[in-house]
CSV table of C-alpha atoms in Angstrom, one decimal:
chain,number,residue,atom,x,y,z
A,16,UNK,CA,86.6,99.8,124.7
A,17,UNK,CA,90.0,97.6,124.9
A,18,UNK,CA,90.9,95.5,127.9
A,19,UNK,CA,94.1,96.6,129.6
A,20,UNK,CA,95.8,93.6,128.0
A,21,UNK,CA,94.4,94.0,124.4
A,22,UNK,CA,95.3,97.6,124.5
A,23,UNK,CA,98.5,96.6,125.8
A,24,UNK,CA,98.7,94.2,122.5
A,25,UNK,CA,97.8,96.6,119.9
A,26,UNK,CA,100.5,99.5,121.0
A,27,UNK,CA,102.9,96.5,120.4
A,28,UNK,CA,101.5,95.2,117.0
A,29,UNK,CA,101.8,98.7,116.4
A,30,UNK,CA,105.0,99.3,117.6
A,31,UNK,CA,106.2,96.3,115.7
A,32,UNK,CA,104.9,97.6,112.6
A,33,UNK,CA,106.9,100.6,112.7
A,34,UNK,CA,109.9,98.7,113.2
A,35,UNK,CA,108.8,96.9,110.1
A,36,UNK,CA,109.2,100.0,108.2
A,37,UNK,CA,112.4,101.1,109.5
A,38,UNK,CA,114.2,98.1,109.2
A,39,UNK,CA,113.5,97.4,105.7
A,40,UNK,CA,114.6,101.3,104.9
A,41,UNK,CA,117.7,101.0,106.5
A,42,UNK,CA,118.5,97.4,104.7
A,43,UNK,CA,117.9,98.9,101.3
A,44,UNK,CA,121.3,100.6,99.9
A,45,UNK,CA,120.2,103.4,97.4
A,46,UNK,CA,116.8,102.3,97.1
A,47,UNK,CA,118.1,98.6,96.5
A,48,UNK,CA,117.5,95.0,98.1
A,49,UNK,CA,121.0,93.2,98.5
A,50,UNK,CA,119.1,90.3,99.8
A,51,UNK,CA,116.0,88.2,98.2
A,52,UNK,CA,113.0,90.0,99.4
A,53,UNK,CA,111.3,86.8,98.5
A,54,UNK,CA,113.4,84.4,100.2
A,55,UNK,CA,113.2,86.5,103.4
A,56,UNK,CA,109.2,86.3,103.4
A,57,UNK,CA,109.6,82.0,102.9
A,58,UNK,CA,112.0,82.4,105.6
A,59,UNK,CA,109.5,84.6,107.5
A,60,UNK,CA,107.0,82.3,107.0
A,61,UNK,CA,109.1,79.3,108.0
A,62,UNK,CA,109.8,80.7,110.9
A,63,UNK,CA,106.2,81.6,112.1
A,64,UNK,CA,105.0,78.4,111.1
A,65,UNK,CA,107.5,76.3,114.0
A,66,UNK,CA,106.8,79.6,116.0
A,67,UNK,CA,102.9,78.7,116.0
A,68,UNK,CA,104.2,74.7,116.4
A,69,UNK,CA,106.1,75.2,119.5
A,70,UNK,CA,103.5,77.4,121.3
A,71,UNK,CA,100.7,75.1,120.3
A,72,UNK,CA,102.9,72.0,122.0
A,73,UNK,CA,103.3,73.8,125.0
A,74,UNK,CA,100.1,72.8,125.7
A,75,UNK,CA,99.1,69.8,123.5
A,76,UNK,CA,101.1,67.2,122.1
A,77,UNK,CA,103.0,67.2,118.5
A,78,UNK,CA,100.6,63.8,117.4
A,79,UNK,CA,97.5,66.0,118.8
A,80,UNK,CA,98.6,68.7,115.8
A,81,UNK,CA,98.8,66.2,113.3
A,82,UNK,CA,95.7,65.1,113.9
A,83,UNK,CA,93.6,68.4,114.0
A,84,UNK,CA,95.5,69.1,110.7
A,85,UNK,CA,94.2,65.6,109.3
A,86,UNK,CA,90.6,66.3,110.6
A,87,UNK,CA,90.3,69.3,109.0
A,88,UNK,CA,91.7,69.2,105.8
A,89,UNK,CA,89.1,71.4,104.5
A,90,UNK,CA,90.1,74.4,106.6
A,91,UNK,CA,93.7,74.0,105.5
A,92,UNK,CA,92.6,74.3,101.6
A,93,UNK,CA,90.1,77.1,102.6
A,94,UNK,CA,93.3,79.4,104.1
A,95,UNK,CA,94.9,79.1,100.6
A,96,UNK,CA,93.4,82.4,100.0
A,97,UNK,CA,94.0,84.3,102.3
A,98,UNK,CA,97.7,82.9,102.1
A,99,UNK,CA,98.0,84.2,98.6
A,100,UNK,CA,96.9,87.0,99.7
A,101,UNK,CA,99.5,87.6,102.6
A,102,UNK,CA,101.7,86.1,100.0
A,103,UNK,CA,101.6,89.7,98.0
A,104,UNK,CA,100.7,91.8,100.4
A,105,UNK,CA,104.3,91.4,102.3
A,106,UNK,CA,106.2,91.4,98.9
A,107,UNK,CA,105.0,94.0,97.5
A,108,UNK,CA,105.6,95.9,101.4
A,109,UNK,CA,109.6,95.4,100.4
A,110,UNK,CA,108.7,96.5,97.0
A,111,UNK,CA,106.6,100.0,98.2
A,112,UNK,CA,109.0,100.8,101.0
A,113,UNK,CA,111.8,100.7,97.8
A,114,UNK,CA,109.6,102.8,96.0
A,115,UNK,CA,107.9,105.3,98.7
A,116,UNK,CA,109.7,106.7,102.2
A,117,UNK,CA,108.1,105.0,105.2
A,118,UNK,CA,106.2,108.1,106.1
A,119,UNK,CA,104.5,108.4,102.8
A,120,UNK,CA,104.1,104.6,102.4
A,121,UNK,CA,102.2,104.5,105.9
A,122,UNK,CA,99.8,107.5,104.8
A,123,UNK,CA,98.7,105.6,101.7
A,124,UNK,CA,98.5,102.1,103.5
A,125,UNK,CA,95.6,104.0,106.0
A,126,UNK,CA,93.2,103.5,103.1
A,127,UNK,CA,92.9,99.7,104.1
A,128,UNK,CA,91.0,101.5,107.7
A,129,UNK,CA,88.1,102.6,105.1
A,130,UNK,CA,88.6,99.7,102.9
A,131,UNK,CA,88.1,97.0,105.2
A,132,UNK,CA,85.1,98.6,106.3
A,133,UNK,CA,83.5,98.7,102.8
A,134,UNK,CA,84.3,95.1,101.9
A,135,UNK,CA,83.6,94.0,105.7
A,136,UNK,CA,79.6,95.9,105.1
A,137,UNK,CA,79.6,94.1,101.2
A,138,UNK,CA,80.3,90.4,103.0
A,139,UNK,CA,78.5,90.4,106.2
A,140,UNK,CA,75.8,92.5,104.6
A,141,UNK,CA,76.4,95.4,107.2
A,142,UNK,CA,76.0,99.4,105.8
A,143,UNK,CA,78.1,102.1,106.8
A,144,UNK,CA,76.9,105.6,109.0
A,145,UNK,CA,77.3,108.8,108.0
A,146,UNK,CA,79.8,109.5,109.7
A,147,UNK,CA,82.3,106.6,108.6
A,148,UNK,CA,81.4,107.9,104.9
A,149,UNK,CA,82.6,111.3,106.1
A,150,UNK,CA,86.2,109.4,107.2
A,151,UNK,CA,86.4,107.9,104.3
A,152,UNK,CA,86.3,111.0,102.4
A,153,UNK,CA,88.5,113.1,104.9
A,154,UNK,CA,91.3,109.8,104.6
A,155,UNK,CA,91.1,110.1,101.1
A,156,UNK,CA,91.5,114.0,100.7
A,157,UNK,CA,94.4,113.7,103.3
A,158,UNK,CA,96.1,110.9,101.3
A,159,UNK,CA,96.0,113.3,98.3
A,160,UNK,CA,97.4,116.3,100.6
A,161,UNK,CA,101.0,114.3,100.9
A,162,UNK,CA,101.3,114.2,97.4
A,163,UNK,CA,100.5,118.0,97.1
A,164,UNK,CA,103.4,120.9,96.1
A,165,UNK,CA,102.0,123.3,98.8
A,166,UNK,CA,103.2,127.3,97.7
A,167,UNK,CA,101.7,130.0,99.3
A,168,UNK,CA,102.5,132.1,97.2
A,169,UNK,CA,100.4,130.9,94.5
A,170,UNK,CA,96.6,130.2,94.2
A,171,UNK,CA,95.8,127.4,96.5
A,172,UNK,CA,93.7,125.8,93.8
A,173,UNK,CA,97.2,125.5,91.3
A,174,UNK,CA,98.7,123.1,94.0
A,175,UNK,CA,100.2,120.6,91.8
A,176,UNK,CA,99.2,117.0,93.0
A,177,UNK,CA,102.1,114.2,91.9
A,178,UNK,CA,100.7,110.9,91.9
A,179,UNK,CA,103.2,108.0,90.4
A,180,UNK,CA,101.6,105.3,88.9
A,181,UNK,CA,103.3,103.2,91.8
A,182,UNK,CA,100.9,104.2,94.0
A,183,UNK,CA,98.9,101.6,91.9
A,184,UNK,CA,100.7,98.7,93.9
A,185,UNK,CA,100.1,100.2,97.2
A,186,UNK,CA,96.8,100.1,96.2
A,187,UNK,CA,97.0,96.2,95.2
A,188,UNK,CA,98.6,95.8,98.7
A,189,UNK,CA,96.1,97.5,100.6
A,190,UNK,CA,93.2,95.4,98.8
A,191,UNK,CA,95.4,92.4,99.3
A,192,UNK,CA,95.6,93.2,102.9
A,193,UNK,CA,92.1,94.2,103.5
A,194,UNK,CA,90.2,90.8,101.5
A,195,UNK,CA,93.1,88.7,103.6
A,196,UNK,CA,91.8,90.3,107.0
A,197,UNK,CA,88.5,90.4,106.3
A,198,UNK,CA,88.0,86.8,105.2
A,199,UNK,CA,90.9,85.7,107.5
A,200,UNK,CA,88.5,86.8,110.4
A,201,UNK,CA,85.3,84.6,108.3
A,202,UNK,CA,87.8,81.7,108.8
A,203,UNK,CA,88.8,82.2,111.9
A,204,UNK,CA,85.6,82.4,113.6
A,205,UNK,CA,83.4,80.9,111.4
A,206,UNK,CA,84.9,77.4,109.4
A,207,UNK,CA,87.4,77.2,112.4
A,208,UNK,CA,85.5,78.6,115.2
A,209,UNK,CA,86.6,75.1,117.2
A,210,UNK,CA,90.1,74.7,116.0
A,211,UNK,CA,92.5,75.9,118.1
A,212,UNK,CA,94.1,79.2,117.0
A,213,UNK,CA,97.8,77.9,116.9
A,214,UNK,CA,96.4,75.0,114.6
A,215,UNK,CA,94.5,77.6,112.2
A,216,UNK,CA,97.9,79.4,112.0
A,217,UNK,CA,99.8,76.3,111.3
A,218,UNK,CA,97.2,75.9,108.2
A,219,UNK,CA,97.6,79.8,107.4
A,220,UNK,CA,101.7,79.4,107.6
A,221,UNK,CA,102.1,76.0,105.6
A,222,UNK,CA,100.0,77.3,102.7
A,223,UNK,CA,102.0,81.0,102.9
A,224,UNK,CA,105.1,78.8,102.2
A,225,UNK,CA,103.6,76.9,99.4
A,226,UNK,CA,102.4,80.0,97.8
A,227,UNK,CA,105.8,81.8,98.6
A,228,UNK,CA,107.4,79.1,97.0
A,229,UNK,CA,105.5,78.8,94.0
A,230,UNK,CA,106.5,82.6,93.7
A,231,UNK,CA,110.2,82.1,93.9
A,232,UNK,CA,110.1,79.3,91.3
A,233,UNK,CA,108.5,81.8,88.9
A,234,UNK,CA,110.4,84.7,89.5
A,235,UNK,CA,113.5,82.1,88.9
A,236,UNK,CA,112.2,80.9,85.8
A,237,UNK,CA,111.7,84.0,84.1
A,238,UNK,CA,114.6,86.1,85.6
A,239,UNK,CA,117.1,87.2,83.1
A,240,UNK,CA,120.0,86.3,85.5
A,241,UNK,CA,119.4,83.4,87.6
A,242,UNK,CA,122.4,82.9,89.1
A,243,UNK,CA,122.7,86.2,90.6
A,244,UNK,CA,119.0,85.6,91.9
A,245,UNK,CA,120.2,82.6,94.0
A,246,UNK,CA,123.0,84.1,95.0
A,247,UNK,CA,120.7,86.8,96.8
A,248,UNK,CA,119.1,84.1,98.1
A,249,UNK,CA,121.9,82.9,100.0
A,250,UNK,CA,121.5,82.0,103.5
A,251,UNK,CA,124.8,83.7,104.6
A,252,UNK,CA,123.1,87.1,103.1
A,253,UNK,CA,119.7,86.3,104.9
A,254,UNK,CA,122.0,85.5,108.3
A,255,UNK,CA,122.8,89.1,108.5
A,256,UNK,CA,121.4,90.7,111.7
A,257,UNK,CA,119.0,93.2,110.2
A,258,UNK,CA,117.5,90.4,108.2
A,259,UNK,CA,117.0,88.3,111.2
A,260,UNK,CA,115.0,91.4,113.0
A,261,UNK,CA,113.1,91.7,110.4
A,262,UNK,CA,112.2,87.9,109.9
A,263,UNK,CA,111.7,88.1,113.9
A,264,UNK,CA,109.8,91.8,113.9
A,265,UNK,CA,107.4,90.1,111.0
A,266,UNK,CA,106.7,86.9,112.7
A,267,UNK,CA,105.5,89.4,116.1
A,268,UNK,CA,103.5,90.8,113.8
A,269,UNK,CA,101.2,87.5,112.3
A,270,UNK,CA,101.1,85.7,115.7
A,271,UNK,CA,100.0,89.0,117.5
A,272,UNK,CA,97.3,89.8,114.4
A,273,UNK,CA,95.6,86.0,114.8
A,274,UNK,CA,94.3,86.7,118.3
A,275,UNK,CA,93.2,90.0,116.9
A,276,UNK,CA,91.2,89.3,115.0
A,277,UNK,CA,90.1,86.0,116.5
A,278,UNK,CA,89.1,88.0,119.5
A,279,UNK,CA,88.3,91.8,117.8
A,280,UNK,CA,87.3,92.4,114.2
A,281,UNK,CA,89.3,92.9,111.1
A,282,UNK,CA,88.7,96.7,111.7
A,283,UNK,CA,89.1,97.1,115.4
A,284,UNK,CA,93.1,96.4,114.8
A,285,UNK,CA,93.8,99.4,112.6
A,286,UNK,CA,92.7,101.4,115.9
A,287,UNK,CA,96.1,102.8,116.5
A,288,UNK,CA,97.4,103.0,113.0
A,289,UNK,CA,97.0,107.0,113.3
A,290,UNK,CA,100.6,106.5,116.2
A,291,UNK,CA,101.8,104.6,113.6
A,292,UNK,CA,102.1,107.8,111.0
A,293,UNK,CA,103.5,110.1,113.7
A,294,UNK,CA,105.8,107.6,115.3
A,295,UNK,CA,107.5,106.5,111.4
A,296,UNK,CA,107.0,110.2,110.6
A,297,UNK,CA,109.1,111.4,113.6
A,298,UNK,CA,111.8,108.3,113.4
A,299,UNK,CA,112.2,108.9,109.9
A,300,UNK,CA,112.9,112.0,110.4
A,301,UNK,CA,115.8,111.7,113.0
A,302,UNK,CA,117.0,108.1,111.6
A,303,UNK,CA,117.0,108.7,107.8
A,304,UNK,CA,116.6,112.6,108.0
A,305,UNK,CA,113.8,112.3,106.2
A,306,UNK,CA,112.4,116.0,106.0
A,307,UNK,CA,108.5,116.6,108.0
A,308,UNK,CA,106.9,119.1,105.2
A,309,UNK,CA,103.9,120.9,106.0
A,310,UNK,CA,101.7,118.7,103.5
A,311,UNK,CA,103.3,115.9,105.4
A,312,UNK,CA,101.7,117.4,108.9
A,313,UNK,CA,98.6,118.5,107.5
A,314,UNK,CA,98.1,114.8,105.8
A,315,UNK,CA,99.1,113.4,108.8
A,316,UNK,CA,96.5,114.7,110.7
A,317,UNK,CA,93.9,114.3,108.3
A,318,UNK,CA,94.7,110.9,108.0
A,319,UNK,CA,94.9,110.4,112.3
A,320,UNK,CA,91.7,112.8,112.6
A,321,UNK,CA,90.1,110.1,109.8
A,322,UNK,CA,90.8,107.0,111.3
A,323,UNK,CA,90.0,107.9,114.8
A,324,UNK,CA,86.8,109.1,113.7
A,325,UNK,CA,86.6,105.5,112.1
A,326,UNK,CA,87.4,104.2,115.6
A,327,UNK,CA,84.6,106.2,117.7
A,328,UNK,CA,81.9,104.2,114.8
A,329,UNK,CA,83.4,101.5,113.7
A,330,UNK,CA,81.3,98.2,111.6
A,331,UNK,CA,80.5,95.4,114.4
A,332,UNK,CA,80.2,91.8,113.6
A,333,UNK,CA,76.9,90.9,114.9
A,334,UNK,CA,77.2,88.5,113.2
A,335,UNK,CA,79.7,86.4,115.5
A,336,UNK,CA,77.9,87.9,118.1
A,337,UNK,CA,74.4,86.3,117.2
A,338,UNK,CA,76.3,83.1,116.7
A,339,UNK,CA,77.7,82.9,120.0
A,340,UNK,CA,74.2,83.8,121.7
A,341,UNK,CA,72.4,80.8,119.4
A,342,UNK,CA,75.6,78.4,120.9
A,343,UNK,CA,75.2,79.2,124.5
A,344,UNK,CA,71.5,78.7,124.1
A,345,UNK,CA,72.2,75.6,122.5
């Protein structure tokens, strides 16, 4: 089980995440951005990258950074992956949450519990029990319940099932998210296992803004009307206090998800993801009077019955843990 303090940690990654959600729904005005969702991930990303600066100088000096980053120039290229990665994953969270109420958005993103599993067994060779195959199925049946037109009064079996084909890019998200963690862990414990965490997010955050960047320029180049895409981009707009919570809420999150899994596993920080659904369920609800539906409950707890089950089983990483026996024996 947790430590006090990890514990303590995940309830506020956690917490943090839901904010995520509610924040973004109440920026959007009828289901539309007034602000660049792209410039406010560079900004986000700007601002994790001096975040992860400062806290590693508290310690060390500025010229000790620069030459860690020199030294391991390898590493640096190596988190341009998992930077692209990021890179669409927290777009395309703007984009969903435009698309999908928070709730609903939440209940699809569990699949990544189940996911990360699957592609954490395929990389580290590792296969999965019984009864995490019987989570994934009971996650997938109560993803499919929130989408279901529950009447009573008719045959259960004529339940009509409505399934946009948006769902397709929460499901490019949630693979985006999953390969990022997963091989976001390799690098953290394996290629950087003696860099400094703080350093390994520098390298994570200054390839994030190159890839964000390389984003914007596209989107500007092949956008219909530029000018009214820079002026979206305009630092008074992204200056407004919601946007700055949300850069602020978002940079929380990626500092607090390093020394996860740095210290955890890639699946061990989902753990609490089943308070995420009731917590967005039950704010959305009283904040954006967001109605609670049976199908909603009943997915819900599917979902929170499925990923707790996850929990009790989850993959370990004997891997690391082989590796850190063979060191101390060395």
């Amino acid at each position: 089980m947790f430590s006090s303090i990890w514990y303590r940690l995940l309830k506020f990654r956690n917490n943090f995440y839901v904010t995520f959600c509610i924040i973004v729904t109440w920026s959007q005005r009828d289901g539309h951005y007034e602000y660049n969702i792209i410039m406010v991930v560079l900004m986000t990303e700007i601002l994790k990258l001096f975040t992860s600066i400062i806290l590693y100088c508290k310690d060390n000096s500025f010229g000790s950074l620069c030459q860690e980053v020199t030294e391991n120039k390898k590493v640096l290229l190596l988190y341009m992956i998992p930077s692209f990665l990021y890179c669409l994953y927290n777009n395309l969270a703007f984009i969903n949450l435009a698309i999908f109420d928070p709730t609903t958005y939440y209940v699809l993103l569990q699949f990544r519990v189940v996911m990360t599993g699957i592609i954490f067994q395929v990389v580290f060779n590792k296969k999965l029990s019984l009864k995490q195959w019987f989570s994934l199925v009971l996650l997938t049946i109560g993803c499919m319940v929130k989408h279901m037109e529950l009447d009573f009064s008719v045959n259960i079996f004529n339940a009509k099932i409505n399934l946009s084909s948006n769902i397709i890019l929460v499901f490019i998200q949630t693979i985006c998210s999953c390969l990022a963690g997963v091989y976001n862990e390799y690098l953290l414990k394996e290629q950087g296992a003696n860099i400094n965490i703080f350093v390994q997010n520098v390298f994570m955050y200054i390839d994030s803004i190159f890839c964000n960047l390389i984003v914007f320029i596209l989107f500007f180049m092949s956008a219909n009307n530029a000018s009214n895409m820079l002026n979206n981009a305009d630092l008074g707009i992204l200056m407004q206090p919601k946007i700055i919570i949300i850069m602020l809420n978002n940079t929380a999150i990626g500092i607090i998800t390093s020394f996860f899994l740095k210290n955890l596993n890639s699946i061990l920080k989902t753990f609490a993801s089943a308070l995420e659904l009731i917590f967005t369920a039950v704010l959305c609800w009283l904040i954006f009077s967001i109605p609670i539906h049976l199908n909603t409950v009943l997915s819900i707890a599917m979902v929170s019955y499925a990923v707790i089950l996850y929990s009790q089983n989850p993959v370990q990483n004997t891997w690391t843990k082989e590796r850190t026996k063979a060191d101390n024996i060395v």
